[in-house]
PDB file of C-alpha atoms in Angstrom:
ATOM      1  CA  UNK A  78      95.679  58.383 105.302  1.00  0.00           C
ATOM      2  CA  UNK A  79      97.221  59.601 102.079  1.00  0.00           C
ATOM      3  CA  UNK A  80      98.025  62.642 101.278  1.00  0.00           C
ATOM      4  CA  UNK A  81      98.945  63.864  97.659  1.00  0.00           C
ATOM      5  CA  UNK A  82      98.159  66.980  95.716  1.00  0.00           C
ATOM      6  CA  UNK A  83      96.719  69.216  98.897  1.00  0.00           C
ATOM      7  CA  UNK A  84      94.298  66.678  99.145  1.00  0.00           C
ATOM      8  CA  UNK A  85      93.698  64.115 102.039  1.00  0.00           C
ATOM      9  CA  UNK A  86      92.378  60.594 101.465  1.00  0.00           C
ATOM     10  CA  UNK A  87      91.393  57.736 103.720  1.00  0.00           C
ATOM     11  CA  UNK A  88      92.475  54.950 102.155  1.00  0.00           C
ATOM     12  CA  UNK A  89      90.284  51.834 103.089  1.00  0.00           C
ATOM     13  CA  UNK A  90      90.520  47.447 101.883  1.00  0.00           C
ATOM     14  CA  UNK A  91      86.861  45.753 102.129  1.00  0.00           C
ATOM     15  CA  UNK A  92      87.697  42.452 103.104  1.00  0.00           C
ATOM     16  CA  UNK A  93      84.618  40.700 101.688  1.00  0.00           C
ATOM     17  CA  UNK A  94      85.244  42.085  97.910  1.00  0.00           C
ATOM     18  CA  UNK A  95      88.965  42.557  98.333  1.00  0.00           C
ATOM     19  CA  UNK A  96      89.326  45.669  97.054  1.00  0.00           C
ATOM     20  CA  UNK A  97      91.091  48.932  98.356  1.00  0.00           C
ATOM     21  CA  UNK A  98      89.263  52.234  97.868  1.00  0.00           C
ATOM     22  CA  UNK A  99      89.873  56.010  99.314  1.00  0.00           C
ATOM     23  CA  UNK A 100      87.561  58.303 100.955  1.00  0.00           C
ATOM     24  CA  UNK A 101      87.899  61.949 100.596  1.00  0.00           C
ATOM     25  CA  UNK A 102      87.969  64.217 103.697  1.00  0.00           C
ATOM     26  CA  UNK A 103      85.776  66.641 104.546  1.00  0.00           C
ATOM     27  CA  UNK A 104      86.211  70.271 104.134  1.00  0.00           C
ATOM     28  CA  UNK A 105      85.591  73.167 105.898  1.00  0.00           C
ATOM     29  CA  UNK A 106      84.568  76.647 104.163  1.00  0.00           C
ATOM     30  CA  UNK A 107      86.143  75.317 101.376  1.00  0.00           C
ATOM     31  CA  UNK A 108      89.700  74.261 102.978  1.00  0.00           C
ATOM     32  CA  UNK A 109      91.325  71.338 104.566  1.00  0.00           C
ATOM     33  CA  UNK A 110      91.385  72.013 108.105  1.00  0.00           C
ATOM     34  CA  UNK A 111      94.287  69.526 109.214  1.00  0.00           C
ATOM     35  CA  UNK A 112      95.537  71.465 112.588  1.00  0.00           C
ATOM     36  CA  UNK A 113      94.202  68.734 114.491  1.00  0.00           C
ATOM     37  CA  UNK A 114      92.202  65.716 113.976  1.00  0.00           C
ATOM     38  CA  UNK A 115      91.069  62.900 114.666  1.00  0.00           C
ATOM     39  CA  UNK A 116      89.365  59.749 112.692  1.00  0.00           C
ATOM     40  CA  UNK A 117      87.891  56.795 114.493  1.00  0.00           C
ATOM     41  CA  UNK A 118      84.443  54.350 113.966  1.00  0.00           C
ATOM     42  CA  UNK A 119      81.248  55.942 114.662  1.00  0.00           C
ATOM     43  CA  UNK A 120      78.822  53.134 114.828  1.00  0.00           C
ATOM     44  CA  UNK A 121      80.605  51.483 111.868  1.00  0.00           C
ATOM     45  CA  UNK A 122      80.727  54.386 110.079  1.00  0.00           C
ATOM     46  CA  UNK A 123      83.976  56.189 109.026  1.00  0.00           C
ATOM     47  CA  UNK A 124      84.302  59.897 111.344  1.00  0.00           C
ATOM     48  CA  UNK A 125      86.392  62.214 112.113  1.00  0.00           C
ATOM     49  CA  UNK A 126      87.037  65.256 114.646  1.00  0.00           C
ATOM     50  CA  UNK A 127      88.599  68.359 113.373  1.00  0.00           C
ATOM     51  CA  UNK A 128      90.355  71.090 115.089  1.00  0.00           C
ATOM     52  CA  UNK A 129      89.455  74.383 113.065  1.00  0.00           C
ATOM     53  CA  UNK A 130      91.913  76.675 114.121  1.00  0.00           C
ATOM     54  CA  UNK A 131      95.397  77.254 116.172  1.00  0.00           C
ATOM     55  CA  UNK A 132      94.055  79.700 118.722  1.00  0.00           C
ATOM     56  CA  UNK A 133      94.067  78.740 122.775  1.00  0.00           C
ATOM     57  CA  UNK A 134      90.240  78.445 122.267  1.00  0.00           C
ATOM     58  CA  UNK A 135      89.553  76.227 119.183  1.00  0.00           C
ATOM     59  CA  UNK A 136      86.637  74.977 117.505  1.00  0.00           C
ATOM     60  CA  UNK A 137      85.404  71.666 116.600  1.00  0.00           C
ATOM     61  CA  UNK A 138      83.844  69.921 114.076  1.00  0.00           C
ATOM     62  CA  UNK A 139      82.443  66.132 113.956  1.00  0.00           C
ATOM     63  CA  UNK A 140      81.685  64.822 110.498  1.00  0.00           C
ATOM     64  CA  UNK A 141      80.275  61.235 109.674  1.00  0.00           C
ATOM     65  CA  UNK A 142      80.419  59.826 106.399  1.00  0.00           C
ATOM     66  CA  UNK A 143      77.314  57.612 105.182  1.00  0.00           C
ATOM     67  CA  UNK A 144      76.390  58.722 101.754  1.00  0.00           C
ATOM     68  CA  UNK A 145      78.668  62.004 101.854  1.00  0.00           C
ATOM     69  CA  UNK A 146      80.459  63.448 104.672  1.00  0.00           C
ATOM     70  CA  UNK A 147      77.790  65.309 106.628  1.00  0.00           C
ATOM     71  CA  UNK A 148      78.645  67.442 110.253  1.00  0.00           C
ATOM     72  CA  UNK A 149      76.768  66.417 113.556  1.00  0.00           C
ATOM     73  CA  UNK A 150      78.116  68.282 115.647  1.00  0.00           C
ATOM     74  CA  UNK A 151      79.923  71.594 116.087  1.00  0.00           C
ATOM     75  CA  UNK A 152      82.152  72.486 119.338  1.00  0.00           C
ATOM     76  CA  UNK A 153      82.845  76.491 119.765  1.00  0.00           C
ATOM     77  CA  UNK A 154      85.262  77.959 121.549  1.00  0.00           C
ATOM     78  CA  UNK A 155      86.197  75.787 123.941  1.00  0.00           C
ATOM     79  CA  UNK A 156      89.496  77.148 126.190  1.00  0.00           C
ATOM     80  CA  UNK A 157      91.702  74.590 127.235  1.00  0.00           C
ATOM     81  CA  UNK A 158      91.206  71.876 125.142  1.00  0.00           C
ATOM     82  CA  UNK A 159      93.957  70.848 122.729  1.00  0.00           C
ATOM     83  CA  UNK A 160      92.766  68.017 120.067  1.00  0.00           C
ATOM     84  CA  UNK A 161      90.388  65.367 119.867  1.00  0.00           C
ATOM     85  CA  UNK A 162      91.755  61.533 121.066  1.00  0.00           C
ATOM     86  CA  UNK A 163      88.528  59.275 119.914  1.00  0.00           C
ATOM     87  CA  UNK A 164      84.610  59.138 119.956  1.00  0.00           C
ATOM     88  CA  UNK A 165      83.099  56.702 123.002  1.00  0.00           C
ATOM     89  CA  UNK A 166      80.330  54.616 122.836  1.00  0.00           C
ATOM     90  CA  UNK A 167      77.478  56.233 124.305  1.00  0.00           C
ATOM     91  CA  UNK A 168      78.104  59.485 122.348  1.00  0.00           C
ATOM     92  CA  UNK A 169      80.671  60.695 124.068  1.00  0.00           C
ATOM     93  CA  UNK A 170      84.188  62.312 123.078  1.00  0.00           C
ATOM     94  CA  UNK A 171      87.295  62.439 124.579  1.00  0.00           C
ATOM     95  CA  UNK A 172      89.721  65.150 124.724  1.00  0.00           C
ATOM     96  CA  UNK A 173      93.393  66.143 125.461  1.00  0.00           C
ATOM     97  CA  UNK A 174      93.597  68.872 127.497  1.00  0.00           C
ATOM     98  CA  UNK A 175      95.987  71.631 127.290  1.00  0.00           C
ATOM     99  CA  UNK A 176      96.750  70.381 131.006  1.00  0.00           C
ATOM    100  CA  UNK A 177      97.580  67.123 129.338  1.00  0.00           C
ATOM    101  CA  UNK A 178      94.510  65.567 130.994  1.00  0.00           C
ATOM    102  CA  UNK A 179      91.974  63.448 129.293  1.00  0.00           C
ATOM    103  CA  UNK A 180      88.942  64.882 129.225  1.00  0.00           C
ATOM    104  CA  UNK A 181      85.681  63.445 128.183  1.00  0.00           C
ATOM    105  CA  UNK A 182      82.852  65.483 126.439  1.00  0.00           C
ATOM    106  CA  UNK A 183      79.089  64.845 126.897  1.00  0.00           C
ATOM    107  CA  UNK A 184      77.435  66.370 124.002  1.00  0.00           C
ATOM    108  CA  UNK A 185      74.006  66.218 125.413  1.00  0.00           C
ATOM    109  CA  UNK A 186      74.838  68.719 128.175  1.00  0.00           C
ATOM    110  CA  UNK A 187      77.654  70.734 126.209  1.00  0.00           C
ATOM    111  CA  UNK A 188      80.417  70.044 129.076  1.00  0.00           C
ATOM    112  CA  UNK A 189      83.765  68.445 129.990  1.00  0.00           C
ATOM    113  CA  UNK A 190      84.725  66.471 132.525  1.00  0.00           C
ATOM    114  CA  UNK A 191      87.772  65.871 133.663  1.00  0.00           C
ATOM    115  CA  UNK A 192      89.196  62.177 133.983  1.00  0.00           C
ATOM    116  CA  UNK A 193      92.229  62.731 136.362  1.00  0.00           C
ATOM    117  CA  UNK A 194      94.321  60.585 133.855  1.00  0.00           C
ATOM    118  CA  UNK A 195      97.443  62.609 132.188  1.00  0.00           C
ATOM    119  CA  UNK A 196      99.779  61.813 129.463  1.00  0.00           C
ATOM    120  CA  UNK A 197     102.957  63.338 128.860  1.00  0.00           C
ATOM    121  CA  UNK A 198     102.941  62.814 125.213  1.00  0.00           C
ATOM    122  CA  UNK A 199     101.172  62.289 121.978  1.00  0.00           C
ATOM    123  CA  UNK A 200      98.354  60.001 123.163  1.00  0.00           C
ATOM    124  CA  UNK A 201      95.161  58.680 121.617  1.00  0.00           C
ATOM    125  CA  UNK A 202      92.317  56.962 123.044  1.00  0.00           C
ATOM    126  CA  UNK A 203      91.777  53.239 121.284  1.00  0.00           C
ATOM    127  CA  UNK A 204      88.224  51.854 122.222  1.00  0.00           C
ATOM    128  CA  UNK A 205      88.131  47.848 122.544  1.00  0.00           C
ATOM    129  CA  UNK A 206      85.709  45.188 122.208  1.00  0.00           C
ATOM    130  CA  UNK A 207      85.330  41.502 123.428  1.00  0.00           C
ATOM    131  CA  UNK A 208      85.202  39.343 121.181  1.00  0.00           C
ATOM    132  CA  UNK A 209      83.982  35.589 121.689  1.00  0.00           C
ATOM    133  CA  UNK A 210      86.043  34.214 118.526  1.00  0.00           C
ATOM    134  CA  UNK A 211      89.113  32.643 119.482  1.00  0.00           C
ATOM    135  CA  UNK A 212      92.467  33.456 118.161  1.00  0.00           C
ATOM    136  CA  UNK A 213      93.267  30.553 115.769  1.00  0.00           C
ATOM    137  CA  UNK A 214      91.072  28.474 116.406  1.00  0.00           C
ATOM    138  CA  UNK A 215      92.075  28.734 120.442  1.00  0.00           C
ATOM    139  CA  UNK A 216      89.887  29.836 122.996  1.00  0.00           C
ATOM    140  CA  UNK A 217      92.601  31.528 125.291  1.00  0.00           C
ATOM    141  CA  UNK A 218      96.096  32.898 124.848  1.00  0.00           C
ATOM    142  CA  UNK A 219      98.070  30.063 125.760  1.00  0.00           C
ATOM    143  CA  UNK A 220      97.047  26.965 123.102  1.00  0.00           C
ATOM    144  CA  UNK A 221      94.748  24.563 125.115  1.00  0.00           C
ATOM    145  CA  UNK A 222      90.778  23.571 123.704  1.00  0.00           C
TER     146      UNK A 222
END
């Protein structure tokens, strides 16, 4: 992310075309609300979690960027939940906790459920995927074909 100015870019490098290119982020009322956030893939697409303000219970907005940055989803007043850590694949969003707990957020019902994993410091959640391409040309980790 860059950050020049008052404003906030994502700065991104297509590898097919080679070329690097920012991405403004979105606003809210007008102003940048950096508190707490979040950015992470959403289906391929660029998004990002924001915290709106400092009080024990914050709200939350999700914005996607296709064409322009456009909010899916809006989180209100939610007590005891500190930032956003990452978006999971079936919709999902997790959550630290105030607690320190990682919580995970099912938009379709509007709750949180607790995952009875805690951190004691400045975590994120990183999703991975398998991938059937070996590394170099090798098929596992240590060198044989």
């Amino acid at each position: 992310m860059l950050v020049g100015d008052f404003d906030l870019h994502v700065l991104s490098f297509d590898l097919a075309d080679e070329k690097f290119s920012t991405l403004p982020v979105p606003y809210h009322n007008g102003f940048l609300p950096i508190h707490k956030w979040n950015f992470f893939d959403f289906y391929g697409l660029p998004g990002v979690i924001f915290r709106i303000d400092r009080r024990a219970k914050g709200n939350f907005e999700f914005w996607v960027m296709k064409e322009s940055w456009s909010k899916v989803l809006n989180i209100e007043s939610i007590y005891g939940v500190d930032y956003p850590m990452g978006f999971w694949e079936n919709g999902e969003l997790f959550f630290s906790g105030s607690n320190k707990e990682v919580l995970l957020f099912d938009p379709n019902v509007g709750e949180f459920e607790g995952l009875g994993v805690y951190f004691s410091f400045n975590n994120r959640v990183i999703i991975l995927v398998e991938n059937i391409v070996p590394i170099n040309g090798r098929p596992d980790m240590h060198g044989s074909t």
